[in-house]
């Protein structure tokens, strides 16, 4: 069975310090993986995606994630946090059903707090 | 402004009732996705339509249904509403069918009393 686990429900960092948001997945097949960000009272925005190309994926706003198959992880990182990064982040795994349609599984989200 | 329009922005109704949420995708986008965000269950993908046909299904209850019309707008129908259905319902659209380049609406806040 496919699943995705975001290991931290809340993360607090100081402005200017690195960000690490952890995501582990379980999938019988080679998955596609995504990170989305949701700012308060707004919709989701795609940060980056992995679809079996380069394992180190660079996204918007300085974020990047590395797909590690041996560790079944897809952690999101950023070298230096900005106040505007404070938001909810979702890790998503997409797999293909035998019917040919996609199945999307969302993590429960990690709330990032950035301290001045 | 993402270009995705959801109406209404807020909806208050009673248990047992039925409501319809509407989504107009960005011009040119063929896919529409519906999501539910509630406090206790987090964000959940409900269903995707692509060019009028169901493309992917997530954790959508049998009491819920959706459709995409020829003009590509979509409606999410929620029936026999329960208190636990209170949530923020998001719609998103994308040009293709592969969950990429999603643009999200601002959501409809549903309160079931």
mmCIF file of C-alpha atoms in Angstrom:
data_model
loop_
_atom_site.group_PDB
_atom_site.id
_atom_site.type_symbol
_atom_site.label_atom_id
_atom_site.label_comp_id
_atom_site.label_asym_id
_atom_site.label_seq_id
_atom_site.Cartn_x
_atom_site.Cartn_y
_atom_site.Cartn_z
ATOM 1 C CA UNK A 1 0.000 0.000 0.000
ATOM 2 C CA UNK A 2 1.157 3.480 -0.785
ATOM 3 C CA UNK A 3 1.602 6.064 1.935
ATOM 4 C CA UNK A 4 3.437 9.244 2.735
ATOM 5 C CA UNK A 5 4.625 10.373 6.134
ATOM 6 C CA UNK A 6 5.710 13.839 7.077
ATOM 7 C CA UNK A 7 7.768 13.283 10.141
ATOM 8 C CA UNK A 8 7.256 16.673 11.784
ATOM 9 C CA UNK A 9 3.943 18.417 12.200
ATOM 10 C CA UNK A 10 5.677 21.653 13.236
ATOM 11 C CA UNK A 11 9.136 23.034 12.508
ATOM 12 C CA UNK A 12 10.534 26.301 13.844
ATOM 13 C CA UNK A 13 13.694 27.917 12.472
ATOM 14 C CA UNK A 14 15.316 31.303 12.811
ATOM 15 C CA UNK A 15 15.427 33.592 9.825
ATOM 16 C CA UNK A 16 18.574 32.979 7.821
ATOM 17 C CA UNK A 17 19.085 29.421 9.038
ATOM 18 C CA UNK A 18 18.558 26.241 6.991
ATOM 19 C CA UNK A 19 15.183 24.573 6.595
ATOM 20 C CA UNK A 20 14.634 20.815 6.570
ATOM 21 C CA UNK A 21 11.151 19.354 6.175
ATOM 22 C CA UNK A 22 11.127 15.583 6.184
ATOM 23 C CA UNK A 23 9.011 13.265 4.067
ATOM 24 C CA UNK A 24 9.100 9.497 3.768
ATOM 25 C CA UNK A 25 7.019 7.495 1.347
ATOM 26 C CA UNK A 26 5.980 3.962 0.735
ATOM 27 C CA UNK A 27 5.117 2.818 -2.744
ATOM 28 C CA UNK A 28 5.059 -0.461 -4.593
ATOM 29 C CA UNK A 29 5.907 1.310 -7.812
ATOM 30 C CA UNK A 30 8.287 4.055 -8.798
ATOM 31 C CA UNK A 31 6.389 7.095 -7.576
ATOM 32 C CA UNK A 32 6.230 10.715 -8.533
ATOM 33 C CA UNK A 33 6.705 13.007 -5.574
ATOM 34 C CA UNK A 34 5.714 16.605 -5.015
ATOM 35 C CA UNK A 35 6.051 19.324 -2.435
ATOM 36 C CA UNK A 36 3.347 21.956 -2.114
ATOM 37 C CA UNK A 37 3.147 25.035 0.054
ATOM 38 C CA UNK A 38 0.043 26.600 1.435
ATOM 39 C CA UNK A 39 0.108 30.085 2.850
ATOM 40 C CA UNK A 40 -2.621 31.077 5.288
ATOM 41 C CA UNK A 41 -6.027 31.490 3.669
ATOM 42 C CA UNK A 42 -4.620 30.736 0.245
ATOM 43 C CA UNK A 43 -4.531 27.771 -2.088
ATOM 44 C CA UNK A 44 -1.680 25.384 -2.631
ATOM 45 C CA UNK A 45 1.350 26.207 -4.735
ATOM 46 C CA UNK A 46 3.671 23.665 -6.299
ATOM 47 C CA UNK A 47 7.227 24.017 -5.019
ATOM 48 C CA UNK A 48 8.858 21.174 -6.910
ATOM 49 C CA UNK A 49 8.329 17.678 -8.249
ATOM 50 C CA UNK A 50 10.245 14.480 -8.839
ATOM 51 C CA UNK A 51 9.213 12.307 -11.759
ATOM 52 C CA UNK A 52 12.091 9.812 -12.155
ATOM 53 C CA UNK A 53 14.541 12.243 -13.720
ATOM 54 C CA UNK A 54 17.263 13.935 -11.664
ATOM 55 C CA UNK A 55 17.168 12.883 -8.035
ATOM 56 C CA UNK A 56 18.031 16.381 -6.826
ATOM 57 C CA UNK A 57 15.140 18.606 -7.725
ATOM 58 C CA UNK A 58 15.265 22.376 -7.548
ATOM 59 C CA UNK A 59 12.069 24.298 -7.058
ATOM 60 C CA UNK A 60 10.856 27.820 -6.632
ATOM 61 C CA UNK A 61 11.866 30.243 -3.902
ATOM 62 C CA UNK A 62 15.192 28.501 -3.303
ATOM 63 C CA UNK A 63 13.735 25.181 -2.195
ATOM 64 C CA UNK A 64 15.097 21.842 -3.296
ATOM 65 C CA UNK A 65 14.514 18.200 -2.488
ATOM 66 C CA UNK A 66 16.465 15.018 -2.971
ATOM 67 C CA UNK A 67 14.861 11.729 -3.874
ATOM 68 C CA UNK A 68 16.611 8.887 -2.036
ATOM 69 C CA UNK A 69 15.212 5.554 -3.059
ATOM 70 C CA UNK A 70 17.276 3.568 -0.554
ATOM 71 C CA UNK A 71 15.851 5.654 2.266
ATOM 72 C CA UNK A 72 12.407 6.129 0.662
ATOM 73 C CA UNK A 73 12.731 9.806 1.468
ATOM 74 C CA UNK A 74 12.063 13.095 -0.291
ATOM 75 C CA UNK A 75 13.079 15.766 2.201
ATOM 76 C CA UNK A 76 12.612 19.443 1.403
ATOM 77 C CA UNK A 77 15.443 21.857 2.151
ATOM 78 C CA UNK A 78 16.333 25.506 1.823
ATOM 79 C CA UNK A 79 19.712 27.002 2.756
ATOM 80 C CA UNK A 80 18.344 30.151 4.376
ATOM 81 C CA UNK A 81 14.842 30.706 5.679
ATOM 82 C CA UNK A 82 12.907 33.901 5.026
ATOM 83 C CA UNK A 83 9.992 35.203 7.013
ATOM 84 C CA UNK A 84 7.807 34.703 3.941
ATOM 85 C CA UNK A 85 8.493 30.955 4.055
ATOM 86 C CA UNK A 86 6.211 30.568 7.060
ATOM 87 C CA UNK A 87 3.428 28.324 5.784
ATOM 88 C CA UNK A 88 2.100 24.781 5.674
ATOM 89 C CA UNK A 89 4.033 22.347 3.475
ATOM 90 C CA UNK A 90 2.617 19.158 1.992
ATOM 91 C CA UNK A 91 4.465 16.177 0.593
ATOM 92 C CA UNK A 92 2.477 14.259 -1.999
ATOM 93 C CA UNK A 93 3.077 10.905 -3.652
ATOM 94 C CA UNK A 94 1.464 9.955 -6.911
ATOM 95 C CA UNK A 95 1.207 6.380 -8.098
ATOM 96 C CA UNK A 96 -0.455 4.674 -11.003
ATOM 97 C CA UNK A 97 -3.384 2.384 -10.386
ATOM 98 C CA UNK A 98 -3.884 -0.807 -12.362
ATOM 99 C CA UNK A 99 -6.895 0.916 -13.903
ATOM 100 C CA UNK A 100 -4.578 3.432 -15.495
ATOM 101 C CA UNK A 101 -5.656 6.346 -13.365
ATOM 102 C CA UNK A 102 -3.482 8.103 -10.833
ATOM 103 C CA UNK A 103 -3.813 7.934 -7.100
ATOM 104 C CA UNK A 104 -2.620 10.861 -5.019
ATOM 105 C CA UNK A 105 -1.727 10.569 -1.381
ATOM 106 C CA UNK A 106 -1.078 13.625 0.719
ATOM 107 C CA UNK A 107 1.016 13.896 3.817
ATOM 108 C CA UNK A 108 -0.563 15.506 6.844
ATOM 109 C CA UNK A 109 1.471 18.663 6.424
ATOM 110 C CA UNK A 110 4.316 20.402 8.245
ATOM 111 C CA UNK A 111 3.780 23.875 9.581
ATOM 112 C CA UNK A 112 6.938 25.946 9.233
ATOM 113 C CA UNK A 113 7.429 28.839 11.600
ATOM 114 C CA UNK A 114 10.205 31.336 10.942
ATOM 115 C CA UNK A 115 11.441 33.348 13.902
ATOM 116 C CA UNK A 116 12.891 36.815 13.500
ATOM 117 C CA UNK B 1 -4.911 35.890 -8.618
ATOM 118 C CA UNK B 2 -4.571 32.298 -9.856
ATOM 119 C CA UNK B 3 -7.346 32.587 -12.437
ATOM 120 C CA UNK B 4 -9.313 29.797 -10.767
ATOM 121 C CA UNK B 5 -12.667 30.943 -9.454
ATOM 122 C CA UNK B 6 -14.586 29.175 -6.732
ATOM 123 C CA UNK B 7 -18.059 30.066 -5.618
ATOM 124 C CA UNK B 8 -19.396 30.601 -3.114
ATOM 125 C CA UNK B 9 -16.585 31.685 -0.805
ATOM 126 C CA UNK B 10 -18.559 30.750 2.270
ATOM 127 C CA UNK B 11 -21.479 28.405 2.754
ATOM 128 C CA UNK B 12 -23.418 27.665 5.891
ATOM 129 C CA UNK B 13 -25.951 24.874 5.924
ATOM 130 C CA UNK B 14 -27.544 22.284 8.165
ATOM 131 C CA UNK B 15 -26.962 18.563 8.580
ATOM 132 C CA UNK B 16 -28.740 16.393 6.052
ATOM 133 C CA UNK B 17 -28.736 19.081 3.388
ATOM 134 C CA UNK B 18 -27.149 19.069 -0.041
ATOM 135 C CA UNK B 19 -24.875 21.740 -1.469
ATOM 136 C CA UNK B 20 -23.084 22.368 -4.726
ATOM 137 C CA UNK B 21 -19.695 23.994 -4.971
ATOM 138 C CA UNK B 22 -18.624 25.476 -8.248
ATOM 139 C CA UNK B 23 -15.221 25.879 -9.831
ATOM 140 C CA UNK B 24 -14.208 27.704 -12.984
ATOM 141 C CA UNK B 25 -10.723 26.728 -14.108
ATOM 142 C CA UNK B 26 -8.141 28.984 -15.666
ATOM 143 C CA UNK B 27 -8.717 29.705 -19.294
ATOM 144 C CA UNK B 28 -7.304 26.840 -21.334
ATOM 145 C CA UNK B 29 -6.880 24.405 -18.446
ATOM 146 C CA UNK B 30 -8.484 21.018 -19.042
ATOM 147 C CA UNK B 31 -8.066 19.444 -15.612
ATOM 148 C CA UNK B 32 -9.967 20.295 -12.478
ATOM 149 C CA UNK B 33 -9.048 18.897 -9.087
ATOM 150 C CA UNK B 34 -11.021 19.000 -5.847
ATOM 151 C CA UNK B 35 -9.503 18.929 -2.369
ATOM 152 C CA UNK B 36 -10.871 18.978 1.134
ATOM 153 C CA UNK B 37 -9.014 20.495 4.046
ATOM 154 C CA UNK B 38 -10.332 19.931 7.516
ATOM 155 C CA UNK B 39 -8.646 20.390 10.863
ATOM 156 C CA UNK B 40 -8.633 16.777 11.927
ATOM 157 C CA UNK B 41 -7.889 15.106 8.619
ATOM 158 C CA UNK B 42 -5.516 17.541 7.001
ATOM 159 C CA UNK B 43 -5.517 18.018 3.276
ATOM 160 C CA UNK B 44 -7.154 15.329 1.187
ATOM 161 C CA UNK B 45 -7.377 14.916 -2.538
ATOM 162 C CA UNK B 46 -10.926 14.118 -3.618
ATOM 163 C CA UNK B 47 -11.164 13.784 -7.366
ATOM 164 C CA UNK B 48 -9.789 14.964 -10.701
ATOM 165 C CA UNK B 49 -11.539 15.535 -14.002
ATOM 166 C CA UNK B 50 -9.799 15.971 -17.289
ATOM 167 C CA UNK B 51 -11.682 17.300 -20.293
ATOM 168 C CA UNK B 52 -14.980 16.141 -18.908
ATOM 169 C CA UNK B 53 -13.942 12.700 -17.740
ATOM 170 C CA UNK B 54 -12.947 11.405 -14.344
ATOM 171 C CA UNK B 55 -9.176 10.938 -14.294
ATOM 172 C CA UNK B 56 -8.244 10.179 -10.726
ATOM 173 C CA UNK B 57 -10.002 9.490 -7.505
ATOM 174 C CA UNK B 58 -8.838 10.073 -3.969
ATOM 175 C CA UNK B 59 -10.618 9.786 -0.649
ATOM 176 C CA UNK B 60 -14.000 10.929 -1.860
ATOM 177 C CA UNK B 61 -17.033 9.753 0.053
ATOM 178 C CA UNK B 62 -19.949 8.119 -1.726
ATOM 179 C CA UNK B 63 -22.137 11.011 -0.543
ATOM 180 C CA UNK B 64 -19.992 13.307 -2.641
ATOM 181 C CA UNK B 65 -19.943 13.510 -6.399
ATOM 182 C CA UNK B 66 -18.483 15.781 -9.001
ATOM 183 C CA UNK B 67 -18.690 16.466 -12.673
ATOM 184 C CA UNK B 68 -17.019 18.589 -15.294
ATOM 185 C CA UNK B 69 -19.160 20.243 -17.912
ATOM 186 C CA UNK B 70 -18.435 20.890 -21.597
ATOM 187 C CA UNK B 71 -17.340 24.431 -20.799
ATOM 188 C CA UNK B 72 -14.861 22.807 -18.366
ATOM 189 C CA UNK B 73 -16.264 24.258 -15.194
ATOM 190 C CA UNK B 74 -16.798 21.730 -12.444
ATOM 191 C CA UNK B 75 -19.239 21.205 -9.632
ATOM 192 C CA UNK B 76 -18.757 19.266 -6.434
ATOM 193 C CA UNK B 77 -21.996 18.002 -4.939
ATOM 194 C CA UNK B 78 -22.099 17.158 -1.266
ATOM 195 C CA UNK B 79 -25.212 15.449 0.023
ATOM 196 C CA UNK B 80 -26.574 14.183 3.346
ATOM 197 C CA UNK B 81 -24.192 16.572 4.992
ATOM 198 C CA UNK B 82 -22.710 15.776 8.358
ATOM 199 C CA UNK B 83 -20.983 17.988 10.891
ATOM 200 C CA UNK B 84 -17.678 16.414 9.916
ATOM 201 C CA UNK B 85 -18.032 17.668 6.361
ATOM 202 C CA UNK B 86 -17.289 21.170 7.568
ATOM 203 C CA UNK B 87 -14.052 22.061 5.840
ATOM 204 C CA UNK B 88 -12.340 24.235 3.304
ATOM 205 C CA UNK B 89 -12.840 22.853 -0.200
ATOM 206 C CA UNK B 90 -10.270 23.783 -2.783
ATOM 207 C CA UNK B 91 -10.447 23.530 -6.511
ATOM 208 C CA UNK B 92 -7.401 23.552 -8.734
ATOM 209 C CA UNK B 93 -6.864 23.466 -12.458
ATOM 210 C CA UNK B 94 -4.015 22.579 -14.747
ATOM 211 C CA UNK B 95 -3.426 22.485 -18.482
ATOM 212 C CA UNK B 96 -2.697 18.775 -18.591
ATOM 213 C CA UNK B 97 -3.777 15.703 -16.762
ATOM 214 C CA UNK B 98 -0.686 14.845 -14.805
ATOM 215 C CA UNK B 99 -0.991 16.832 -11.618
ATOM 216 C CA UNK B 100 1.495 19.412 -12.779
ATOM 217 C CA UNK B 101 1.327 23.180 -12.883
ATOM 218 C CA UNK B 102 -1.655 23.315 -10.620
ATOM 219 C CA UNK B 103 -3.313 26.626 -9.946
ATOM 220 C CA UNK B 104 -5.530 26.752 -6.927
ATOM 221 C CA UNK B 105 -8.633 28.700 -6.165
ATOM 222 C CA UNK B 106 -9.074 30.404 -2.840
ATOM 223 C CA UNK B 107 -11.494 27.784 -1.589
ATOM 224 C CA UNK B 108 -15.038 27.504 -0.334
ATOM 225 C CA UNK B 109 -15.472 27.391 3.406
ATOM 226 C CA UNK B 110 -18.330 25.030 4.217
ATOM 227 C CA UNK B 111 -19.842 25.103 7.665
ATOM 228 C CA UNK B 112 -22.374 22.412 8.538
ATOM 229 C CA UNK B 113 -24.379 23.252 11.644
#
